[in-house]
mmCIF file with all atom_site columns, C-alpha atoms in Angstrom:
data_model
loop_
_atom_site.group_PDB
_atom_site.id
_atom_site.type_symbol
_atom_site.label_atom_id
_atom_site.label_alt_id
_atom_site.label_comp_id
_atom_site.label_asym_id
_atom_site.label_entity_id
_atom_site.label_seq_id
_atom_site.pdbx_PDB_ins_code
_atom_site.Cartn_x
_atom_site.Cartn_y
_atom_site.Cartn_z
_atom_site.occupancy
_atom_site.B_iso_or_equiv
_atom_site.pdbx_formal_charge
_atom_site.auth_seq_id
_atom_site.auth_comp_id
_atom_site.auth_asym_id
_atom_site.auth_atom_id
_atom_site.pdbx_PDB_model_num
ATOM 1   C CA . ASP K 1 1   ? -0.585  17.310  -7.331  1.00 0.00 ? 1   ASP K CA 1
ATOM 2   C CA . VAL K 1 2   ? -1.373  13.810  -7.260  1.00 0.00 ? 2   VAL K CA 1
ATOM 3   C CA . GLN K 1 3   ? -4.664  11.878  -6.711  1.00 0.00 ? 3   GLN K CA 1
ATOM 4   C CA . LEU K 1 4   ? -5.194  8.585   -5.418  1.00 0.00 ? 4   LEU K CA 1
ATOM 5   C CA . VAL K 1 5   ? -8.328  6.281   -5.190  1.00 0.00 ? 5   VAL K CA 1
ATOM 6   C CA . GLU K 1 6   ? -8.199  2.696   -3.746  1.00 0.00 ? 6   GLU K CA 1
ATOM 7   C CA . SER K 1 7   ? -10.488 -0.055  -4.237  1.00 0.00 ? 7   SER K CA 1
ATOM 8   C CA . GLY K 1 8   ? -10.487 -3.774  -3.481  1.00 0.00 ? 8   GLY K CA 1
ATOM 9   C CA . GLY K 1 9   ? -11.590 -4.117  0.094   1.00 0.00 ? 9   GLY K CA 1
ATOM 10  C CA . GLY K 1 10  ? -14.080 -5.762  2.037   1.00 0.00 ? 10  GLY K CA 1
ATOM 11  C CA . PRO K 1 11  ? -14.441 -8.624  4.322   1.00 0.00 ? 11  PRO K CA 1
ATOM 12  C CA . VAL K 1 12  ? -12.682 -12.056 4.263   1.00 0.00 ? 12  VAL K CA 1
ATOM 13  C CA . GLN K 1 13  ? -12.297 -14.954 6.111   1.00 0.00 ? 13  GLN K CA 1
ATOM 14  C CA . THR K 1 14  ? -9.080  -15.863 7.668   1.00 0.00 ? 14  THR K CA 1
ATOM 15  C CA . GLY K 1 15  ? -6.886  -17.342 5.269   1.00 0.00 ? 15  GLY K CA 1
ATOM 16  C CA . GLY K 1 16  ? -8.238  -15.960 2.434   1.00 0.00 ? 16  GLY K CA 1
ATOM 17  C CA . SER K 1 17  ? -6.815  -13.475 -0.326  1.00 0.00 ? 17  SER K CA 1
ATOM 18  C CA . LEU K 1 18  ? -7.673  -9.848  -1.303  1.00 0.00 ? 18  LEU K CA 1
ATOM 19  C CA . ARG K 1 19  ? -5.816  -7.594  -4.026  1.00 0.00 ? 19  ARG K CA 1
ATOM 20  C CA . LEU K 1 20  ? -6.248  -3.976  -3.557  1.00 0.00 ? 20  LEU K CA 1
ATOM 21  C CA . SER K 1 21  ? -5.638  -1.683  -6.169  1.00 0.00 ? 21  SER K CA 1
ATOM 22  C CA . CYS K 1 22  ? -4.933  2.267   -5.970  1.00 0.00 ? 22  CYS K CA 1
ATOM 23  C CA . VAL K 1 23  ? -5.125  4.051   -9.278  1.00 0.00 ? 23  VAL K CA 1
ATOM 24  C CA . ALA K 1 24  ? -2.629  7.313   -9.250  1.00 0.00 ? 24  ALA K CA 1
ATOM 25  C CA . SER K 1 25  ? -3.786  10.461  -11.480 1.00 0.00 ? 25  SER K CA 1
ATOM 26  C CA . GLY K 1 26  ? -1.841  13.745  -11.948 1.00 0.00 ? 26  GLY K CA 1
ATOM 27  C CA . ALA K 1 27  ? 1.929   14.205  -11.658 1.00 0.00 ? 27  ALA K CA 1
ATOM 28  C CA . THR K 1 28  ? 2.797   11.093  -11.461 1.00 0.00 ? 28  THR K CA 1
ATOM 29  C CA . GLN K 1 29  ? 5.782   11.192  -13.087 1.00 0.00 ? 29  GLN K CA 1
ATOM 30  C CA . ASP K 1 30  ? 7.041   13.063  -10.367 1.00 0.00 ? 30  ASP K CA 1
ATOM 31  C CA . ILE K 1 31  ? 6.313   10.341  -7.747  1.00 0.00 ? 31  ILE K CA 1
ATOM 32  C CA . GLY K 1 32  ? 9.260   8.552   -6.350  1.00 0.00 ? 32  GLY K CA 1
ATOM 33  C CA . CYS K 1 33  ? 7.944   6.070   -4.157  1.00 0.00 ? 33  CYS K CA 1
ATOM 34  C CA . MET K 1 34  ? 4.259   4.389   -3.649  1.00 0.00 ? 34  MET K CA 1
ATOM 35  C CA . GLY K 1 35  ? 3.132   2.308   -0.625  1.00 0.00 ? 35  GLY K CA 1
ATOM 36  C CA . GLY K 1 36  ? 0.184   0.541   1.314   1.00 0.00 ? 36  GLY K CA 1
ATOM 37  C CA . PHE K 1 37  ? -0.227  1.414   4.752   1.00 0.00 ? 37  PHE K CA 1
ATOM 38  C CA . ARG K 1 38  ? -3.079  0.518   7.108   1.00 0.00 ? 38  ARG K CA 1
ATOM 39  C CA . GLN K 1 39  ? -4.641  2.100   10.341  1.00 0.00 ? 39  GLN K CA 1
ATOM 40  C CA . ALA K 1 40  ? -6.533  -0.196  12.595  1.00 0.00 ? 40  ALA K CA 1
ATOM 41  C CA . PRO K 1 41  ? -8.891  1.687   15.514  1.00 0.00 ? 41  PRO K CA 1
ATOM 42  C CA . GLY K 1 42  ? -7.060  3.098   18.454  1.00 0.00 ? 42  GLY K CA 1
ATOM 43  C CA . GLN K 1 43  ? -3.531  2.693   16.691  1.00 0.00 ? 43  GLN K CA 1
ATOM 44  C CA . GLY K 1 44  ? -1.181  4.661   14.536  1.00 0.00 ? 44  GLY K CA 1
ATOM 45  C CA . ARG K 1 45  ? -0.699  4.357   10.827  1.00 0.00 ? 45  ARG K CA 1
ATOM 46  C CA . GLU K 1 46  ? 1.829   1.816   9.794   1.00 0.00 ? 46  GLU K CA 1
ATOM 47  C CA . GLY K 1 47  ? 3.824   1.106   6.593   1.00 0.00 ? 47  GLY K CA 1
ATOM 48  C CA . VAL K 1 48  ? 2.939   -2.244  4.814   1.00 0.00 ? 48  VAL K CA 1
ATOM 49  C CA . ALA K 1 49  ? 4.774   -2.163  1.717   1.00 0.00 ? 49  ALA K CA 1
ATOM 50  C CA . THR K 1 50  ? 6.302   0.367   -0.299  1.00 0.00 ? 50  THR K CA 1
ATOM 51  C CA . ILE K 1 51  ? 8.000   0.418   -3.880  1.00 0.00 ? 51  ILE K CA 1
ATOM 52  C CA . ASN K 1 52  ? 10.198  2.467   -6.028  1.00 0.00 ? 52  ASN K CA 1
ATOM 53  C CA . HIS K 1 53  ? 8.807   4.407   -9.087  1.00 0.00 ? 53  HIS K CA 1
ATOM 54  C CA . GLY K 1 54  ? 10.524  1.762   -11.514 1.00 0.00 ? 54  GLY K CA 1
ATOM 55  C CA . GLY K 1 55  ? 8.971   -1.002  -9.585  1.00 0.00 ? 55  GLY K CA 1
ATOM 56  C CA . THR K 1 56  ? 12.305  -2.758  -9.092  1.00 0.00 ? 56  THR K CA 1
ATOM 57  C CA . ILE K 1 57  ? 12.700  -2.302  -5.260  1.00 0.00 ? 57  ILE K CA 1
ATOM 58  C CA . THR K 1 58  ? 9.994   -3.220  -2.599  1.00 0.00 ? 58  THR K CA 1
ATOM 59  C CA . THR K 1 59  ? 10.223  -3.106  1.258   1.00 0.00 ? 59  THR K CA 1
ATOM 60  C CA . TYR K 1 60  ? 7.983   -5.112  3.369   1.00 0.00 ? 60  TYR K CA 1
ATOM 61  C CA . ALA K 1 61  ? 6.899   -4.734  7.223   1.00 0.00 ? 61  ALA K CA 1
ATOM 62  C CA . ASP K 1 62  ? 8.095   -7.774  8.746   1.00 0.00 ? 62  ASP K CA 1
ATOM 63  C CA . SER K 1 63  ? 4.290   -8.929  9.940   1.00 0.00 ? 63  SER K CA 1
ATOM 64  C CA . VAL K 1 64  ? 3.118   -9.145  6.075   1.00 0.00 ? 64  VAL K CA 1
ATOM 65  C CA . LYS K 1 65  ? 6.694   -10.638 4.673   1.00 0.00 ? 65  LYS K CA 1
ATOM 66  C CA . GLY K 1 66  ? 5.699   -13.735 2.539   1.00 0.00 ? 66  GLY K CA 1
ATOM 67  C CA . ARG K 1 67  ? 2.047   -12.884 2.430   1.00 0.00 ? 67  ARG K CA 1
ATOM 68  C CA . PHE K 1 68  ? 1.641   -9.657  1.021   1.00 0.00 ? 68  PHE K CA 1
ATOM 69  C CA . THR K 1 69  ? 3.251   -8.673  -2.572  1.00 0.00 ? 69  THR K CA 1
ATOM 70  C CA . ILE K 1 70  ? 3.133   -4.734  -3.979  1.00 0.00 ? 70  ILE K CA 1
ATOM 71  C CA . SER K 1 71  ? 3.461   -4.079  -7.383  1.00 0.00 ? 71  SER K CA 1
ATOM 72  C CA . LYS K 1 72  ? 2.695   -1.439  -9.892  1.00 0.00 ? 72  LYS K CA 1
ATOM 73  C CA . ASP K 1 73  ? 1.791   -0.784  -13.267 1.00 0.00 ? 73  ASP K CA 1
ATOM 74  C CA . ASN K 1 74  ? 3.533   2.063   -14.849 1.00 0.00 ? 74  ASN K CA 1
ATOM 75  C CA . VAL K 1 75  ? 1.346   2.405   -18.016 1.00 0.00 ? 75  VAL K CA 1
ATOM 76  C CA . LYS K 1 76  ? -1.956  2.349   -16.359 1.00 0.00 ? 76  LYS K CA 1
ATOM 77  C CA . ASN K 1 77  ? -0.679  3.966   -13.413 1.00 0.00 ? 77  ASN K CA 1
ATOM 78  C CA . ILE K 1 78  ? -1.870  1.326   -10.574 1.00 0.00 ? 78  ILE K CA 1
ATOM 79  C CA . LEU K 1 79  ? -0.488  0.369   -7.897  1.00 0.00 ? 79  LEU K CA 1
ATOM 80  C CA . TYR K 1 80  ? -1.623  -3.409  -6.492  1.00 0.00 ? 80  TYR K CA 1
ATOM 81  C CA . LEU K 1 81  ? -1.351  -4.740  -2.992  1.00 0.00 ? 81  LEU K CA 1
ATOM 82  C CA . GLN K 1 82  ? -2.029  -8.432  -3.242  1.00 0.00 ? 82  GLN K CA 1
ATOM 83  C CA . MET K 1 83  ? -2.607  -9.891  0.576   1.00 0.00 ? 83  MET K CA 1
ATOM 84  C CA . ASN K 1 84  ? -2.733  -13.719 0.906   1.00 0.00 ? 84  ASN K CA 1
ATOM 85  C CA . SER K 1 85  ? -3.059  -15.902 4.287   1.00 0.00 ? 85  SER K CA 1
ATOM 86  C CA . LEU K 1 86  ? -4.943  -12.949 5.745   1.00 0.00 ? 86  LEU K CA 1
ATOM 87  C CA . LYS K 1 87  ? -5.263  -12.973 9.344   1.00 0.00 ? 87  LYS K CA 1
ATOM 88  C CA . PRO K 1 88  ? -7.612  -10.987 11.827  1.00 0.00 ? 88  PRO K CA 1
ATOM 89  C CA . GLU K 1 89  ? -4.799  -8.601  13.016  1.00 0.00 ? 89  GLU K CA 1
ATOM 90  C CA . ASP K 1 90  ? -4.628  -7.408  9.142   1.00 0.00 ? 90  ASP K CA 1
ATOM 91  C CA . SER K 1 91  ? -8.105  -5.852  9.832   1.00 0.00 ? 91  SER K CA 1
ATOM 92  C CA . ALA K 1 92  ? -7.743  -2.327  9.377   1.00 0.00 ? 92  ALA K CA 1
ATOM 93  C CA . MET K 1 93  ? -8.434  0.781   7.031   1.00 0.00 ? 93  MET K CA 1
ATOM 94  C CA . TYR K 1 94  ? -5.835  0.650   3.994   1.00 0.00 ? 94  TYR K CA 1
ATOM 95  C CA . TYR K 1 95  ? -4.176  3.601   2.348   1.00 0.00 ? 95  TYR K CA 1
ATOM 96  C CA . CYS K 1 96  ? -2.365  4.105   -0.654  1.00 0.00 ? 96  CYS K CA 1
ATOM 97  C CA . ALA K 1 97  ? 0.268   6.894   -0.484  1.00 0.00 ? 97  ALA K CA 1
ATOM 98  C CA . ALA K 1 98  ? 2.591   8.636   -2.931  1.00 0.00 ? 98  ALA K CA 1
ATOM 99  C CA . GLY K 1 99  ? 5.717   10.684  -2.965  1.00 0.00 ? 99  GLY K CA 1
ATOM 100 C CA . GLY K 1 100 ? 8.831   10.419  -0.624  1.00 0.00 ? 100 GLY K CA 1
ATOM 101 C CA . VAL K 1 101 ? 12.381  10.243  -2.379  1.00 0.00 ? 101 VAL K CA 1
ATOM 102 C CA . PRO K 1 102 ? 14.022  6.954   -2.433  1.00 0.00 ? 102 PRO K CA 1
ATOM 103 C CA . TYR K 1 103 ? 17.173  6.326   -0.149  1.00 0.00 ? 103 TYR K CA 1
ATOM 104 C CA . GLY K 1 104 ? 19.673  4.293   -1.530  1.00 0.00 ? 104 GLY K CA 1
ATOM 105 C CA . GLY K 1 105 ? 17.229  3.024   -3.759  1.00 0.00 ? 105 GLY K CA 1
ATOM 106 C CA . ARG K 1 106 ? 14.518  1.528   -1.492  1.00 0.00 ? 106 ARG K CA 1
ATOM 107 C CA . CYS K 1 107 ? 11.244  3.735   -0.189  1.00 0.00 ? 107 CYS K CA 1
ATOM 108 C CA . ASP K 1 108 ? 10.760  4.262   3.425   1.00 0.00 ? 108 ASP K CA 1
ATOM 109 C CA . LEU K 1 109 ? 7.846   2.628   5.457   1.00 0.00 ? 109 LEU K CA 1
ATOM 110 C CA . ASP K 1 110 ? 7.496   5.524   7.594   1.00 0.00 ? 110 ASP K CA 1
ATOM 111 C CA . PRO K 1 111 ? 3.989   7.464   6.737   1.00 0.00 ? 111 PRO K CA 1
ATOM 112 C CA . ASN K 1 112 ? 5.609   10.547  7.463   1.00 0.00 ? 112 ASN K CA 1
ATOM 113 C CA . ALA K 1 113 ? 7.879   9.964   4.253   1.00 0.00 ? 113 ALA K CA 1
ATOM 114 C CA . PHE K 1 114 ? 4.642   10.586  1.995   1.00 0.00 ? 114 PHE K CA 1
ATOM 115 C CA . GLY K 1 115 ? 2.744   13.634  1.172   1.00 0.00 ? 115 GLY K CA 1
ATOM 116 C CA . TYR K 1 116 ? -0.332  12.201  -0.820  1.00 0.00 ? 116 TYR K CA 1
ATOM 117 C CA . TRP K 1 117 ? -2.791  10.132  0.323   1.00 0.00 ? 117 TRP K CA 1
ATOM 118 C CA . GLY K 1 118 ? -6.058  8.246   -0.987  1.00 0.00 ? 118 GLY K CA 1
ATOM 119 C CA . ARG K 1 119 ? -9.228  7.974   1.087   1.00 0.00 ? 119 ARG K CA 1
ATOM 120 C CA . GLY K 1 120 ? -8.640  4.314   2.183   1.00 0.00 ? 120 GLY K CA 1
ATOM 121 C CA . THR K 1 121 ? -10.727 0.920   1.672   1.00 0.00 ? 121 THR K CA 1
ATOM 122 C CA . GLN K 1 122 ? -11.888 -1.183  4.689   1.00 0.00 ? 122 GLN K CA 1
ATOM 123 C CA . VAL K 1 123 ? -10.274 -4.683  5.135   1.00 0.00 ? 123 VAL K CA 1
ATOM 124 C CA . THR K 1 124 ? -11.867 -7.017  7.867   1.00 0.00 ? 124 THR K CA 1
ATOM 125 C CA . VAL K 1 125 ? -10.639 -10.592 8.846   1.00 0.00 ? 125 VAL K CA 1
ATOM 126 C CA . SER K 1 126 ? -13.041 -12.696 10.670  1.00 0.00 ? 126 SER K CA 1
#
């Protein structure tokens, strides 16, 4: 089993930055992929960015490319999502997820590919 705890959300002005962190514990050695997802009110959960176990291959949603950076510290078992140039449309509950298997080395942005989820942290851009 894997436990995930997110932190780092909050209110921020348009154009500002936030860094979300996700601490993983439990059977972390079995995690093939980790990712950041978000869900705005009335909308489905969407993949923002994913990263493979080694931290060498990343995948981003088109809406965040060039603004968000996902990374991980495998020693501390922490996933980071650096979010720059934030826009009001980035406002959502942000979730950390783990699981899945890389396909061709790349981790999917599909939330259904991930089995472990944190409780989320709210990001509000105004």
